[in-house]
Amino acid sequence: MSEKIFVTKATMPDMEEYFEEVKELWDTHWITNMGPKHDALEKELSEYLGIEKDNIALFVNGHQALECIIEAFELGTEKNDKGELKDEVITTPFTFVSTTNAIVRKGLKPVFCDIKEDDYTIDETKIESLITDRTCAIIPVHVYGNVCNVEEIDRIAKKYNLKVIYDAAHAFGVKKDGDSCAHFGDASIYSFHATKVFNTIEGGAVVFNDKDLKRTLNNWKNFGITDPEHVEYIGGNAKMNEFAAAMGICNLRHVNDGIEKRKEIHDKYIERLSGIEGLILSGVENFESNYAYFPIRLEEKAKLSRDELFGELENNEIYARKYFYPITSQYDCYRGMFDPTLTPIALKMAEQIMTLPIYPDLKLEDVDRICDIICSKLK
Ligand SMILES: *Cc1c(COP(=O)(O)O)cnc(C)c1O
């Protein structure tokens, strides 16, 4: 009996390497509050991402990173000529629930824009018609690490004076025309969750253009404390601890090897699954991918539906993921607030798509086994 295969598996360094990295914490007892590991990881990440150390702030997770940058930009506090709050944010519902929750939890209104059928990112041609005199920002998502049309989004944002925050949780290490994703928009957030290409167990970061934001973000993530007797912001607590930062320091040493292994798996899937009627593979690639996910889509004309193929894989103890299903505007907590039919492409994609297992340790024999099952059902 072959082993169960899950959609992903957290990357971990050798035990010895990690112990070596955390050993000194038993001498210093400085285990959180932006200690030396936190500082070192910030520096190494800024080098990896091709930015300066003053343009990145680490967080306890990607979600808090997003909430904090929304706070730091004071989105939703400005008023328009009519005296109304500018609290609308253009975003997409084809994402992990975190993106939508962060917007709503910060008192803002998501205005859902549809996505494109070829790469599942926001359809930039539909953004302008959604802008009103209450719009304050655009929060697009580099879904599966597919880079949004950043040039066009930039043009629109400048024209209407809107902030752009990219949810780049999937896009660690992705480059476009040699340029790291960290350079796009006013800011981007990364997630370093266990399931992502690079992890700090739980963790995240904001990267941003304006260096003054570093101090503000560091304050927001530490209760708003600016010095022992002063609290300038009504901040929360979202600091990355030293054990997480140490995990990041170790994992970062191996992340390029991991991406290389993911590419082999990706290429194998492409080789084995190309040309099957009704099966659409991982989208356009006009950028350097991190191979974080391997989405496949089953059109109506495919022999099986997405749910049927998902079930067949499950019967063989292969656990793909319906990522993303449902779209965020359909979740129970948002019932009655949004009309999911206004984003018909997102709605349709969510019915047809799933992501196949991909992680550096996944054996090519196992990829073959997955492909054998898919081929036997769809050909
Ligand atoms: C993982 C993820 C997040 C949240 O990141 P955490 O680090 O888990 O808080 C946000 N957005 C997207 C698209 C994600 O995939």
XYZ file of C-alpha atoms and ligand atoms in Angstrom:
394
model
C 0.000 0.000 0.000
C 1.480 3.331 -0.999
C 1.604 6.240 1.397
C -0.959 8.989 1.587
C -0.002 12.056 -0.410
C -1.141 15.453 0.746
C -1.280 18.612 -1.335
C 1.723 20.030 0.475
C 4.226 19.268 3.196
C 5.994 21.859 5.327
C 9.665 22.352 4.469
C 11.984 21.846 7.453
C 15.758 22.081 7.762
C 17.794 19.237 9.307
C 17.242 19.060 13.030
C 20.965 19.719 13.718
C 20.965 22.822 11.549
C 18.011 24.259 13.445
C 19.445 23.361 16.872
C 22.690 25.066 15.924
C 20.746 28.186 14.953
C 18.682 28.365 18.161
C 21.384 27.237 20.640
C 22.440 30.745 21.645
C 18.889 31.591 22.675
C 19.554 29.522 25.814
C 22.420 31.884 26.649
C 20.646 35.150 25.958
C 17.063 34.233 26.877
C 16.097 36.896 24.294
C 13.396 34.854 22.594
C 11.087 37.539 21.185
C 10.630 41.340 20.886
C 12.620 41.884 17.721
C 15.855 40.243 18.827
C 18.983 39.386 16.839
C 17.388 36.517 14.855
C 14.536 38.789 13.807
C 17.067 41.378 12.742
C 19.206 38.859 10.857
C 16.222 37.383 9.020
C 15.024 40.846 7.991
C 18.433 41.543 6.540
C 18.691 38.220 4.702
C 15.174 38.468 3.334
C 15.746 41.981 2.065
C 18.786 40.709 0.171
C 16.861 37.746 -1.201
C 14.006 39.960 -2.329
C 16.273 42.634 -3.789
C 15.140 45.447 -1.507
C 16.698 47.360 1.368
C 16.337 46.392 5.013
C 14.318 49.551 5.688
C 11.708 48.363 3.205
C 10.617 45.204 5.039
C 8.970 44.488 8.380
C 8.448 40.968 9.726
C 5.196 39.798 11.270
C 3.777 36.916 13.249
C 1.859 35.853 10.110
C 0.773 37.103 6.710
C -2.733 37.964 7.842
C -1.546 40.336 10.580
C 0.894 41.822 8.091
C -2.053 42.707 5.850
C -4.148 44.118 8.689
C -1.201 46.207 9.904
C -0.382 47.746 6.532
C -4.065 48.668 6.126
C -3.811 50.407 9.515
C -0.493 52.056 8.703
C -1.947 53.507 5.486
C -4.953 54.698 7.529
C -7.273 53.351 4.850
C -10.918 54.237 5.375
C -10.282 57.323 7.513
C -10.215 59.955 4.763
C -13.447 61.617 3.584
C -14.535 62.553 0.075
C -16.130 65.875 -1.077
C -19.538 64.668 0.116
C -18.195 64.012 3.605
C -18.420 60.247 3.198
C -15.652 57.939 4.358
C -13.512 56.566 1.574
C -13.802 52.975 2.697
C -14.171 50.869 -0.452
C -11.394 48.510 -1.481
C -11.304 46.805 -4.866
C -10.186 43.201 -4.518
C -11.077 39.720 -5.765
C -13.031 36.885 -4.127
C -10.818 34.198 -5.726
C -8.340 34.075 -2.856
C -7.758 32.609 0.575
C -10.310 33.991 3.031
C -7.604 36.009 4.800
C -7.581 38.730 2.129
C -11.298 39.475 2.436
C -11.358 39.054 6.216
C -8.506 41.553 6.677
C -10.375 44.180 4.638
C -13.651 43.663 6.524
C -11.994 43.400 9.956
C -10.399 46.801 9.364
C -13.839 48.326 8.780
C -13.503 48.548 5.009
C -15.864 47.374 2.258
C -14.579 44.865 -0.273
C -15.786 45.633 -3.789
C -15.236 42.429 -5.731
C -13.714 42.601 -9.159
C -13.773 39.522 -11.395
C -10.662 37.565 -12.373
C -9.158 36.466 -15.674
C -9.645 32.963 -16.976
C -6.030 32.546 -18.068
C -4.119 33.330 -14.858
C -6.859 33.780 -12.206
C -5.600 37.230 -11.126
C -7.733 40.379 -10.999
C -9.124 41.436 -14.400
C -7.519 44.844 -14.702
C -9.925 45.830 -17.493
C -12.812 45.662 -15.008
C -11.249 47.716 -12.215
C -12.048 51.236 -13.428
C -15.805 50.651 -13.680
C -15.834 49.713 -9.967
C -14.095 52.874 -8.761
C -16.335 55.381 -6.968
C -15.624 58.511 -4.947
C -15.449 56.200 -1.921
C -12.667 53.964 -3.227
C -9.419 54.198 -1.253
C -7.339 51.216 -2.384
C -6.877 48.172 -4.596
C -5.823 44.892 -2.959
C -5.088 42.386 -5.739
C -3.692 38.880 -5.200
C -0.835 37.221 -7.088
C -2.860 33.990 -7.126
C -0.693 30.806 -7.233
C 2.274 33.155 -7.660
C 0.876 34.369 -11.012
C 1.841 38.013 -11.254
C -1.051 40.488 -11.683
C -0.906 43.026 -14.497
C 1.087 45.358 -12.275
C 1.728 48.014 -14.934
C -1.962 48.552 -15.652
C -2.934 48.424 -11.979
C -0.252 51.013 -11.307
C -1.603 53.277 -14.053
C -5.154 53.069 -12.663
C -4.001 53.658 -9.086
C -2.067 56.780 -10.071
C -4.971 58.138 -12.115
C -7.413 57.832 -9.194
C -4.924 58.347 -6.379
C -5.475 54.917 -4.818
C -3.135 52.853 -2.672
C -2.161 49.421 -3.988
C -1.364 46.587 -1.584
C -0.561 43.250 -3.202
C -1.412 40.055 -1.403
C 1.805 38.292 -2.434
C 1.325 35.402 0.013
C 1.820 32.960 -2.899
C 4.588 34.865 -4.634
C 7.726 34.476 -2.541
C 10.723 34.393 -4.888
C 8.649 35.198 -8.000
C 10.207 37.662 -10.424
C 8.886 39.541 -13.426
C 11.376 40.776 -16.013
C 14.075 40.091 -13.421
C 12.302 42.292 -10.901
C 11.211 40.785 -7.572
C 7.501 40.961 -6.770
C 8.485 42.952 -3.705
C 8.761 46.073 -5.863
C 5.173 46.346 -7.015
C 2.487 48.676 -5.653
C 2.804 50.760 -2.492
C 3.264 47.596 -0.449
C 2.980 43.806 -0.627
C 2.424 41.221 2.034
C 4.072 37.802 2.146
C 3.027 34.785 4.168
C 5.641 32.501 5.692
C 3.090 29.938 6.857
C 4.173 26.288 7.035
C 2.354 25.547 3.768
C 4.077 28.248 1.748
C 7.224 28.045 -0.434
C 9.260 29.664 2.332
C 8.180 29.253 5.948
C 8.998 30.475 9.433
C 6.419 27.985 10.832
C 3.970 30.900 11.111
C 5.134 34.255 9.858
C 4.832 36.996 7.321
C 6.163 40.318 6.167
C 5.199 43.610 4.641
C 7.468 45.111 2.004
C 6.881 48.751 1.121
C 8.263 51.701 -0.850
C 8.155 54.422 1.752
C 10.952 53.824 4.281
C 9.122 55.931 6.916
C 6.617 53.091 7.175
C 9.145 50.858 8.896
C 8.887 52.679 12.192
C 5.104 52.911 11.928
C 4.718 49.198 11.214
C 7.114 48.228 13.989
C 5.003 50.289 16.346
C 1.714 48.840 15.106
C 2.963 45.326 15.658
C 4.046 46.135 19.214
C 0.886 47.647 20.782
C 1.678 51.088 19.306
C 4.427 51.595 21.887
C 6.884 54.212 20.631
C 8.922 54.397 23.844
C 8.412 53.038 27.365
C 6.118 55.909 28.350
C 4.431 56.621 25.038
C 1.829 54.752 23.013
C 1.107 56.596 19.782
C -1.064 54.040 17.958
C -3.833 51.712 19.100
C -1.698 48.823 17.943
C -1.958 45.101 18.507
C 0.677 42.432 18.950
C 1.993 40.839 15.786
C 5.688 40.324 16.366
C 7.663 37.374 14.971
C 9.490 35.488 17.744
C 13.133 34.358 17.659
C 12.434 30.640 17.190
C 10.325 31.421 14.125
C 12.986 33.775 12.771
C 15.631 31.071 13.296
C 13.487 28.629 11.309
C 13.350 31.253 8.565
C 17.127 31.737 8.584
C 17.588 27.977 8.093
C 14.843 27.548 5.492
C 16.058 30.510 3.464
C 19.377 28.714 2.884
C 17.506 25.957 1.046
C 14.662 27.816 -0.602
C 16.231 28.009 -4.062
C 16.903 24.253 -4.039
C 13.306 23.731 -3.001
C 12.043 25.867 -5.892
C 14.290 23.898 -8.261
C 12.754 20.607 -7.037
C 9.274 22.053 -7.369
C 10.107 22.928 -10.958
C 11.004 19.294 -11.724
C 7.637 18.192 -10.376
C 5.882 20.970 -12.277
C 7.613 19.939 -15.514
C 6.682 16.310 -14.965
C 3.011 17.215 -14.506
C 3.133 19.316 -17.673
C 4.783 16.471 -19.595
C 2.304 13.853 -18.424
C -0.926 15.859 -18.439
C -0.667 18.031 -21.553
C -3.121 17.565 -24.373
C -5.960 15.939 -22.416
C -9.386 17.068 -23.621
C -10.927 19.581 -21.200
C -7.947 19.708 -18.856
C -6.348 23.134 -18.496
C -2.947 23.178 -16.831
C -1.123 25.843 -14.864
C -1.568 29.154 -16.676
C 0.519 31.599 -18.673
C 4.035 32.196 -17.472
C 5.483 35.513 -18.506
C 7.487 35.603 -15.278
C 9.904 33.533 -13.189
C 7.695 31.211 -11.144
C 8.244 29.758 -7.677
C 6.136 26.678 -8.567
C 4.220 27.084 -5.342
C 1.077 25.376 -6.644
C -0.003 23.215 -9.534
C -3.574 24.224 -10.355
C -5.519 22.175 -12.887
C -8.914 23.051 -14.266
C -11.580 20.726 -15.611
C -13.758 22.349 -18.229
C -17.308 21.162 -18.956
C -16.053 19.040 -21.847
C -13.654 17.012 -19.644
C -14.681 13.383 -18.965
C -14.975 14.033 -15.234
C -15.924 17.119 -13.257
C -13.480 18.634 -10.767
C -15.406 17.100 -7.867
C -15.432 13.672 -9.511
C -11.687 13.706 -10.190
C -11.041 15.051 -6.678
C -13.020 12.072 -5.333
C -11.119 9.576 -7.497
C -7.805 10.903 -6.187
C -9.135 10.781 -2.642
C -10.091 7.110 -3.147
C -6.406 6.524 -3.887
C -5.327 8.436 -0.769
C -4.137 11.407 -2.795
C -5.402 14.594 -1.263
C -5.590 17.458 -3.742
C -7.182 20.706 -2.658
C -10.142 22.665 -3.991
C -8.194 25.870 -3.870
C -10.111 28.138 -4.063
C -13.597 26.842 -3.404
C -15.879 28.496 -2.545
C -15.008 32.094 -3.417
C -14.734 34.290 -0.332
C -17.976 36.213 -1.050
C -19.852 32.900 -0.635
C -18.657 32.041 2.867
C -21.294 31.809 5.609
C -19.929 34.833 7.458
C -20.627 36.996 4.369
C -24.063 35.594 3.580
C -26.336 38.289 2.167
C -23.564 40.876 1.958
C -22.299 40.263 -1.553
C -23.663 38.961 -4.816
C -21.262 36.228 -5.975
C -22.854 36.209 -9.453
C -21.256 39.619 -10.093
C -17.918 37.814 -10.477
C -19.018 35.016 -12.853
C -15.514 33.972 -13.911
C -14.358 33.598 -10.295
C -17.501 31.614 -9.542
C -16.914 29.295 -12.497
C -13.199 28.826 -11.800
C -13.979 27.854 -8.206
C -16.162 25.011 -9.536
C -13.511 23.743 -11.950
C -10.148 24.154 -10.294
C -8.054 22.170 -7.844
C -4.368 22.132 -6.956
C -2.329 18.941 -7.177
C 0.338 17.895 -4.643
C 3.611 19.771 -5.080
C 6.429 20.162 -2.550
C 10.196 19.667 -2.736
C 10.174 16.164 -1.158
C 7.448 14.799 -3.428
C 8.953 11.877 -5.344
C 8.728 11.844 -9.115
C 7.372 8.260 -8.874
C 4.513 9.613 -6.828
C 3.903 12.323 -9.418
C 3.710 9.539 -11.982
C 1.241 7.641 -9.847
C -0.956 10.763 -9.565
C -0.718 11.316 -13.322
C -1.551 7.655 -14.044
C -4.799 8.008 -12.135
C -5.694 11.303 -13.807
C -4.876 9.948 -17.270
C -6.851 6.750 -16.719
C -9.926 8.768 -15.757
C -9.734 11.592 -18.287
C -8.374 10.039 -21.442
C -1.624 32.059 3.329
C -2.345 33.248 2.797
C -2.613 34.384 3.578
C -2.429 34.414 5.062
O -1.186 34.168 5.492
P -0.916 33.579 6.975
O 0.553 33.682 7.086
O -1.426 32.180 6.984
O -1.626 34.463 7.944
C -3.168 35.489 2.968
N -3.487 35.489 1.666
C -3.285 34.411 0.878
C -3.654 34.485 -0.564
C -2.729 33.254 1.430
O -2.570 32.176 0.657
